[in-house]
Amino acid sequence: MNPAVHLDGITKRFPGVVANDDVDLAVERGSVHALLGENGAGKTTLMNVLYGLYEPTEGTVRLDGEPQSFDSPRDAIDAGIGMIHQHFMLVDPMTVWENVVLGNEPTTWGGLRVDKEAAREAVVELSERYGFDVDPDAAIADVSVGEQQRVEILKALYRGADVLIMDEPTAVLTPQEVEELYGVFEELTEQGKTIIFISHKLGEALSAADDITVLRDGVNVGTVAAEDVTREDLAEMMVGREVLMEPATTPQEAGDRVLSVSGLDVDDDRGVRAVSDLSFELRAGEVFGIAGVDGNGQSQLVEAITGLRELADGEIHYLGESLSGTTRRDRIDRGMAFIPEDRQERGLVMSYDLTENAILGSQHDQPFARGGRLDWSASRDHAESVIEQYDVRPPDAAAEAEALSGGNQQKFIVGREFERDPDLVVAMHPTRGVDIGSTEFLHDRLLELRAEGKAVLLVSSKLDEVQGLSDRLAVIHEGEFSGVVDPATVTEEEIGLLMAGETPDDDSVEAASLHEEATDQIAGDPTADGDEVDA
Amino acid sequence: MRNPIADLSIPILDDLIESDYTRSLVVGVVVVFGLLGIVGAAFPDSVAGDLAGIAFSTSTATSTARLAAPIVLAGLGGIFAEKSGVINIGLEGLLIISAFVSIYAASVVGIGNSVLGIPALAVAFLAGIAASTALSAVFAVVCIEFKADQIIAGLAVWLIALGLAPFLSRVLFGGVNTPNLGASVGWRYFAALVVIATLGSWWLLNRTTFGKHLRASGENPKALDTVGVSVSRVRYAGVLLSGVLSGVGGSALALSIGQFVGSGETMVQGKGFIAIVAYLFGNYNPLGTLGAGVLFAGLDATQIRLQQLGYAIPDTLVQTIPYVVVIVVLTLVGRTQIPEAAGEHYETEE
């Protein structure tokens, strides 16, 4: 039998770059195929060829053995290919059914009027067939991210997709939603659909895919069955050399107290309490990790410490002095480095070049500031040293931040903050969107800082990251620590329970209920509670 | 905090107006007029009596209809443009150009004559619409094709029309004001036109594929693009519709008098800007826009009548009311849902 999708010797050249070099890829009907590779390995280009966005320079796309030539995604859609982008293509204020049928609305009155009943029915029928739990009349803005993803899948299925391409499908999901997605994969493949997903996460490829194809520098390094390989094998295939999967933490005596937080209350933008009565200490030469499902107060906690948000109550002491009444600039001056959650919002000025971005936060300091003027040559030297040390690409201090990929922007920010010679580093998701080779490097740098006696507050949604790097690990749930554990001995299951606000000792807690609670938390609209607080 | 009026359930309204905000607006206006009627009837000699007399007189109703037509029609046009993602603040200019061209066309054909069996006033109407649509087409090309700043381009549309119409009038008629043609279109036609346009717009926006695509184009154009619908086509359609509707409004304004007045701010006198206020006030709902347009026009008509009755109310102050109201409403209520991608250019990746 012919494979459902067969990419035959695909080469795609852009001016000056070969994005795909003679890539072969065969995907069996009814299977889940992972396309694994680092940033820039050519995964997305290859899928864009399959989706009709790019025309291949050489090679043929075959579906069920038939050669195809796609001029536009429209042709690919007609041929039964559906693409689910990493950033969902949904219209927020419109309902689920409106989004599913958008562009292909069933109509009456000679194509003029939308046949709402027929459209809703089609959506309900599809979601029942694949066991999706979606409310057709809910507005997209009101449903959880996991549900939005299912709406995207429904959109593709509604258009008759047999082959679903998903770009980094788990990037925006919580661990529980990821599990649900794997369930959706099973449901779809059982009914004969074929799934290809792009990923740079090893664990994800191993647990969700039947087969894995690894791309490196635009070349197919090999296709393997998921059951035959280990994480280490895959990492080596991706990077082209051996990768240490576990960061090498060495035991180390903690030094003086750097940061102490006591009885901290912080409200979010709506005035709802996001962090309540939180206390902890952080010492020099120590990494204190905070794990938790996004949206449980991590952002507000970090903003309060870094001076971006007012405290509702409580106190923060830094290097022995109270931070109350001090500004963000005071904190920078006193050696507090900050890697923000949203790199494009807060980490960089997108329209500045890297030289300008390199001195953000140090613009008042020697050697960059000289009596009200900026010393651009010193700034450029600094930018170039960050670029070189942290392998930022393209290595051009005159490039605008906008021109960099997300992973490179992240490396640049981390480099800038680490090179500030800080006493405390507050790092939020420091390796988000960064490929594994660079992640390894950033982790090493973080541990070097620790060895130099710096204090690190590490907030991350990557469990293996916080667990691997931290000396102590706190799990945050609804603004409170549900537990502070020893990362060396705690199991992933125990952390999962703590993330859902349960105590791991309680045997009566069933996995299913844990599941629900955790998703509710994310899906549940906090404004319902907000009204009570307002009153 | 819930708005108590919003909780009132009125079956027909509930079906037509989905937003609480618009519903409370409509109910509020009805309540104010009801109270005014009762108080006015009880004390006929008081100010309230005068006001009620004005509010319920036919002459106020006719002048309200006359003043409301350009506001509501341009406002409806503005909804289509902005829902598609293109903010058209040039509505004022579209009203001006169509007002002038309609009078010019009528004078060329000659009142009483006809072209291909179409009477002069109808030809004038179509000419006004064509002029406004043509100007909006230029605006659309500049904004969509050449990605100019929509606000600047919109201002240019206004300023061009503001200069061009009186200039052409001077060249063609020897003065910034055209002579009166001596024939005009009755207010009943405009009232009917406004109601039909409002209901038609509502249906188009809420029940048709075009309406859905328009909304998607203004909220998340990429979502529309990826399902194979051309964003720029939808946006062209939205902007051209704003030209057509404004053209109807501008022609109606001029033909209701039979003359184009080009001095000062021209006879349009900021109605295009009030139209923007009206659709914002109506939260992009045609029915709300109709309500707001009638309210603003009614205030203006009332003010004119009060002057005639000897109340010394400065008209310039009354004319600021719509703007003050919209600022108060937007600040206090803040419910206006501006399309997410309004004002942003869209470039397809293909």
PDB file of N, CA and C in Angstrom, chain B residues 203-249:
ATOM      1  N   TRP B 203     -28.911  42.826   8.795  1.00  0.00           N
ATOM      2  CA  TRP B 203     -29.030  41.470   8.253  1.00  0.00           C
ATOM      3  C   TRP B 203     -27.725  41.041   7.574  1.00  0.00           C
ATOM      4  N   LEU B 204     -27.181  41.964   6.809  1.00  0.00           N
ATOM      5  CA  LEU B 204     -25.940  41.673   6.093  1.00  0.00           C
ATOM      6  C   LEU B 204     -24.814  41.327   7.071  1.00  0.00           C
ATOM      7  N   LEU B 205     -24.738  42.078   8.156  1.00  0.00           N
ATOM      8  CA  LEU B 205     -23.660  41.875   9.113  1.00  0.00           C
ATOM      9  C   LEU B 205     -23.832  40.600   9.928  1.00  0.00           C
ATOM     10  N   ASN B 206     -25.068  40.260  10.253  1.00  0.00           N
ATOM     11  CA  ASN B 206     -25.283  39.182  11.213  1.00  0.00           C
ATOM     12  C   ASN B 206     -25.717  37.853  10.631  1.00  0.00           C
ATOM     13  N   ARG B 207     -26.198  37.874   9.424  1.00  0.00           N
ATOM     14  CA  ARG B 207     -26.780  36.634   8.915  1.00  0.00           C
ATOM     15  C   ARG B 207     -26.106  36.094   7.655  1.00  0.00           C
ATOM     16  N   THR B 208     -25.220  36.857   7.059  1.00  0.00           N
ATOM     17  CA  THR B 208     -24.667  36.411   5.768  1.00  0.00           C
ATOM     18  C   THR B 208     -23.206  35.987   5.894  1.00  0.00           C
ATOM     19  N   THR B 209     -22.763  35.252   4.897  1.00  0.00           N
ATOM     20  CA  THR B 209     -21.349  34.863   4.863  1.00  0.00           C
ATOM     21  C   THR B 209     -20.473  36.110   4.802  1.00  0.00           C
ATOM     22  N   PHE B 210     -20.943  37.098   4.011  1.00  0.00           N
ATOM     23  CA  PHE B 210     -20.157  38.330   3.902  1.00  0.00           C
ATOM     24  C   PHE B 210     -19.969  38.959   5.287  1.00  0.00           C
ATOM     25  N   GLY B 211     -21.041  38.975   6.071  1.00  0.00           N
ATOM     26  CA  GLY B 211     -20.960  39.545   7.419  1.00  0.00           C
ATOM     27  C   GLY B 211     -19.942  38.826   8.279  1.00  0.00           C
ATOM     28  N   LYS B 212     -19.944  37.496   8.194  1.00  0.00           N
ATOM     29  CA  LYS B 212     -18.988  36.703   8.987  1.00  0.00           C
ATOM     30  C   LYS B 212     -17.559  36.986   8.532  1.00  0.00           C
ATOM     31  N   HIS B 213     -17.374  37.043   7.223  1.00  0.00           N
ATOM     32  CA  HIS B 213     -16.027  37.287   6.712  1.00  0.00           C
ATOM     33  C   HIS B 213     -15.552  38.685   7.083  1.00  0.00           C
ATOM     34  N   LEU B 214     -16.478  39.630   7.041  1.00  0.00           N
ATOM     35  CA  LEU B 214     -16.157  41.003   7.392  1.00  0.00           C
ATOM     36  C   LEU B 214     -15.654  41.055   8.833  1.00  0.00           C
ATOM     37  N   ARG B 215     -16.364  40.369   9.697  1.00  0.00           N
ATOM     38  CA  ARG B 215     -16.006  40.392  11.106  1.00  0.00           C
ATOM     39  C   ARG B 215     -14.642  39.736  11.331  1.00  0.00           C
ATOM     40  N   ALA B 216     -14.452  38.590  10.669  1.00  0.00           N
ATOM     41  CA  ALA B 216     -13.172  37.893  10.812  1.00  0.00           C
ATOM     42  C   ALA B 216     -12.031  38.758  10.278  1.00  0.00           C
ATOM     43  N   SER B 217     -12.295  39.473   9.197  1.00  0.00           N
ATOM     44  CA  SER B 217     -11.269  40.314   8.592  1.00  0.00           C
ATOM     45  C   SER B 217     -10.830  41.437   9.530  1.00  0.00           C
ATOM     46  N   GLY B 218     -11.758  41.926  10.332  1.00  0.00           N
ATOM     47  CA  GLY B 218     -11.419  42.985  11.269  1.00  0.00           C
ATOM     48  C   GLY B 218     -10.868  42.470  12.579  1.00  0.00           C
ATOM     49  N   GLU B 219     -11.180  41.231  12.910  1.00  0.00           N
ATOM     50  CA  GLU B 219     -10.745  40.695  14.194  1.00  0.00           C
ATOM     51  C   GLU B 219      -9.437  39.927  14.077  1.00  0.00           C
ATOM     52  N   ASN B 220      -9.373  39.032  13.109  1.00  0.00           N
ATOM     53  CA  ASN B 220      -8.170  38.228  12.922  1.00  0.00           C
ATOM     54  C   ASN B 220      -8.021  37.880  11.441  1.00  0.00           C
ATOM     55  N   PRO B 221      -7.490  38.827  10.670  1.00  0.00           N
ATOM     56  CA  PRO B 221      -7.431  38.624   9.218  1.00  0.00           C
ATOM     57  C   PRO B 221      -6.690  37.355   8.818  1.00  0.00           C
ATOM     58  N   LYS B 222      -5.700  36.957   9.605  1.00  0.00           N
ATOM     59  CA  LYS B 222      -4.942  35.771   9.258  1.00  0.00           C
ATOM     60  C   LYS B 222      -5.817  34.521   9.277  1.00  0.00           C
ATOM     61  N   ALA B 223      -6.754  34.495  10.231  1.00  0.00           N
ATOM     62  CA  ALA B 223      -7.670  33.355  10.307  1.00  0.00           C
ATOM     63  C   ALA B 223      -8.485  33.258   9.034  1.00  0.00           C
ATOM     64  N   LEU B 224      -8.870  34.394   8.512  1.00  0.00           N
ATOM     65  CA  LEU B 224      -9.675  34.419   7.297  1.00  0.00           C
ATOM     66  C   LEU B 224      -8.814  34.003   6.099  1.00  0.00           C
ATOM     67  N   ASP B 225      -7.605  34.519   6.070  1.00  0.00           N
ATOM     68  CA  ASP B 225      -6.691  34.227   4.975  1.00  0.00           C
ATOM     69  C   ASP B 225      -6.392  32.736   4.894  1.00  0.00           C
ATOM     70  N   THR B 226      -6.159  32.109   6.049  1.00  0.00           N
ATOM     71  CA  THR B 226      -5.777  30.696   6.035  1.00  0.00           C
ATOM     72  C   THR B 226      -6.923  29.781   5.624  1.00  0.00           C
ATOM     73  N   VAL B 227      -8.158  30.248   5.685  1.00  0.00           N
ATOM     74  CA  VAL B 227      -9.232  29.402   5.182  1.00  0.00           C
ATOM     75  C   VAL B 227      -9.571  29.761   3.730  1.00  0.00           C
ATOM     76  N   GLY B 228      -8.703  30.547   3.116  1.00  0.00           N
ATOM     77  CA  GLY B 228      -8.828  30.756   1.679  1.00  0.00           C
ATOM     78  C   GLY B 228      -9.742  31.889   1.264  1.00  0.00           C
ATOM     79  N   VAL B 229     -10.042  32.811   2.177  1.00  0.00           N
ATOM     80  CA  VAL B 229     -10.839  33.970   1.787  1.00  0.00           C
ATOM     81  C   VAL B 229      -9.899  35.167   1.701  1.00  0.00           C
ATOM     82  N   SER B 230      -9.963  35.903   0.615  1.00  0.00           N
ATOM     83  CA  SER B 230      -9.050  37.029   0.428  1.00  0.00           C
ATOM     84  C   SER B 230      -9.423  38.183   1.351  1.00  0.00           C
ATOM     85  N   VAL B 231      -8.479  38.533   2.232  1.00  0.00           N
ATOM     86  CA  VAL B 231      -8.734  39.599   3.196  1.00  0.00           C
ATOM     87  C   VAL B 231      -8.904  40.934   2.475  1.00  0.00           C
ATOM     88  N   SER B 232      -8.062  41.173   1.459  1.00  0.00           N
ATOM     89  CA  SER B 232      -8.166  42.498   0.838  1.00  0.00           C
ATOM     90  C   SER B 232      -9.474  42.648   0.079  1.00  0.00           C
ATOM     91  N   ARG B 233      -9.983  41.571  -0.484  1.00  0.00           N
ATOM     92  CA  ARG B 233     -11.282  41.695  -1.157  1.00  0.00           C
ATOM     93  C   ARG B 233     -12.388  42.055  -0.177  1.00  0.00           C
ATOM     94  N   VAL B 234     -12.358  41.392   0.970  1.00  0.00           N
ATOM     95  CA  VAL B 234     -13.368  41.689   1.982  1.00  0.00           C
ATOM     96  C   VAL B 234     -13.240  43.146   2.436  1.00  0.00           C
ATOM     97  N   ARG B 235     -11.982  43.600   2.587  1.00  0.00           N
ATOM     98  CA  ARG B 235     -11.776  44.973   3.043  1.00  0.00           C
ATOM     99  C   ARG B 235     -12.195  45.990   1.980  1.00  0.00           C
ATOM    100  N   TYR B 236     -11.895  45.681   0.714  1.00  0.00           N
ATOM    101  CA  TYR B 236     -12.363  46.570  -0.347  1.00  0.00           C
ATOM    102  C   TYR B 236     -13.887  46.674  -0.290  1.00  0.00           C
ATOM    103  N   ALA B 237     -14.531  45.530  -0.145  1.00  0.00           N
ATOM    104  CA  ALA B 237     -15.998  45.536  -0.104  1.00  0.00           C
ATOM    105  C   ALA B 237     -16.489  46.396   1.060  1.00  0.00           C
ATOM    106  N   GLY B 238     -15.850  46.260   2.218  1.00  0.00           N
ATOM    107  CA  GLY B 238     -16.264  47.035   3.389  1.00  0.00           C
ATOM    108  C   GLY B 238     -16.114  48.527   3.158  1.00  0.00           C
ATOM    109  N   VAL B 239     -14.976  48.930   2.603  1.00  0.00           N
ATOM    110  CA  VAL B 239     -14.731  50.360   2.391  1.00  0.00           C
ATOM    111  C   VAL B 239     -15.652  50.902   1.299  1.00  0.00           C
ATOM    112  N   LEU B 240     -15.836  50.132   0.215  1.00  0.00           N
ATOM    113  CA  LEU B 240     -16.712  50.603  -0.864  1.00  0.00           C
ATOM    114  C   LEU B 240     -18.147  50.751  -0.361  1.00  0.00           C
ATOM    115  N   LEU B 241     -18.576  49.823   0.512  1.00  0.00           N
ATOM    116  CA  LEU B 241     -19.914  49.959   1.081  1.00  0.00           C
ATOM    117  C   LEU B 241     -20.031  51.239   1.892  1.00  0.00           C
ATOM    118  N   SER B 242     -18.955  51.601   2.583  1.00  0.00           N
ATOM    119  CA  SER B 242     -19.003  52.854   3.339  1.00  0.00           C
ATOM    120  C   SER B 242     -19.149  54.023   2.371  1.00  0.00           C
ATOM    121  N   GLY B 243     -18.538  53.899   1.179  1.00  0.00           N
ATOM    122  CA  GLY B 243     -18.690  54.941   0.171  1.00  0.00           C
ATOM    123  C   GLY B 243     -20.110  55.007  -0.355  1.00  0.00           C
ATOM    124  N   VAL B 244     -20.704  53.842  -0.640  1.00  0.00           N
ATOM    125  CA  VAL B 244     -22.066  53.808  -1.162  1.00  0.00           C
ATOM    126  C   VAL B 244     -23.035  54.416  -0.146  1.00  0.00           C
ATOM    127  N   LEU B 245     -22.952  53.948   1.088  1.00  0.00           N
ATOM    128  CA  LEU B 245     -23.906  54.414   2.101  1.00  0.00           C
ATOM    129  C   LEU B 245     -23.717  55.902   2.401  1.00  0.00           C
ATOM    130  N   SER B 246     -22.460  56.348   2.487  1.00  0.00           N
ATOM    131  CA  SER B 246     -22.220  57.775   2.709  1.00  0.00           C
ATOM    132  C   SER B 246     -22.741  58.574   1.528  1.00  0.00           C
ATOM    133  N   GLY B 247     -22.597  58.016   0.316  1.00  0.00           N
ATOM    134  CA  GLY B 247     -23.096  58.695  -0.873  1.00  0.00           C
ATOM    135  C   GLY B 247     -24.602  58.881  -0.802  1.00  0.00           C
ATOM    136  N   VAL B 248     -25.307  57.847  -0.351  1.00  0.00           N
ATOM    137  CA  VAL B 248     -26.750  57.962  -0.164  1.00  0.00           C
ATOM    138  C   VAL B 248     -27.040  59.085   0.833  1.00  0.00           C
ATOM    139  N   GLY B 249     -26.284  59.089   1.929  1.00  0.00           N
ATOM    140  CA  GLY B 249     -26.508  60.081   2.978  1.00  0.00           C
ATOM    141  C   GLY B 249     -26.227  61.496   2.492  1.00  0.00           C
TER     142      GLY B 249
END
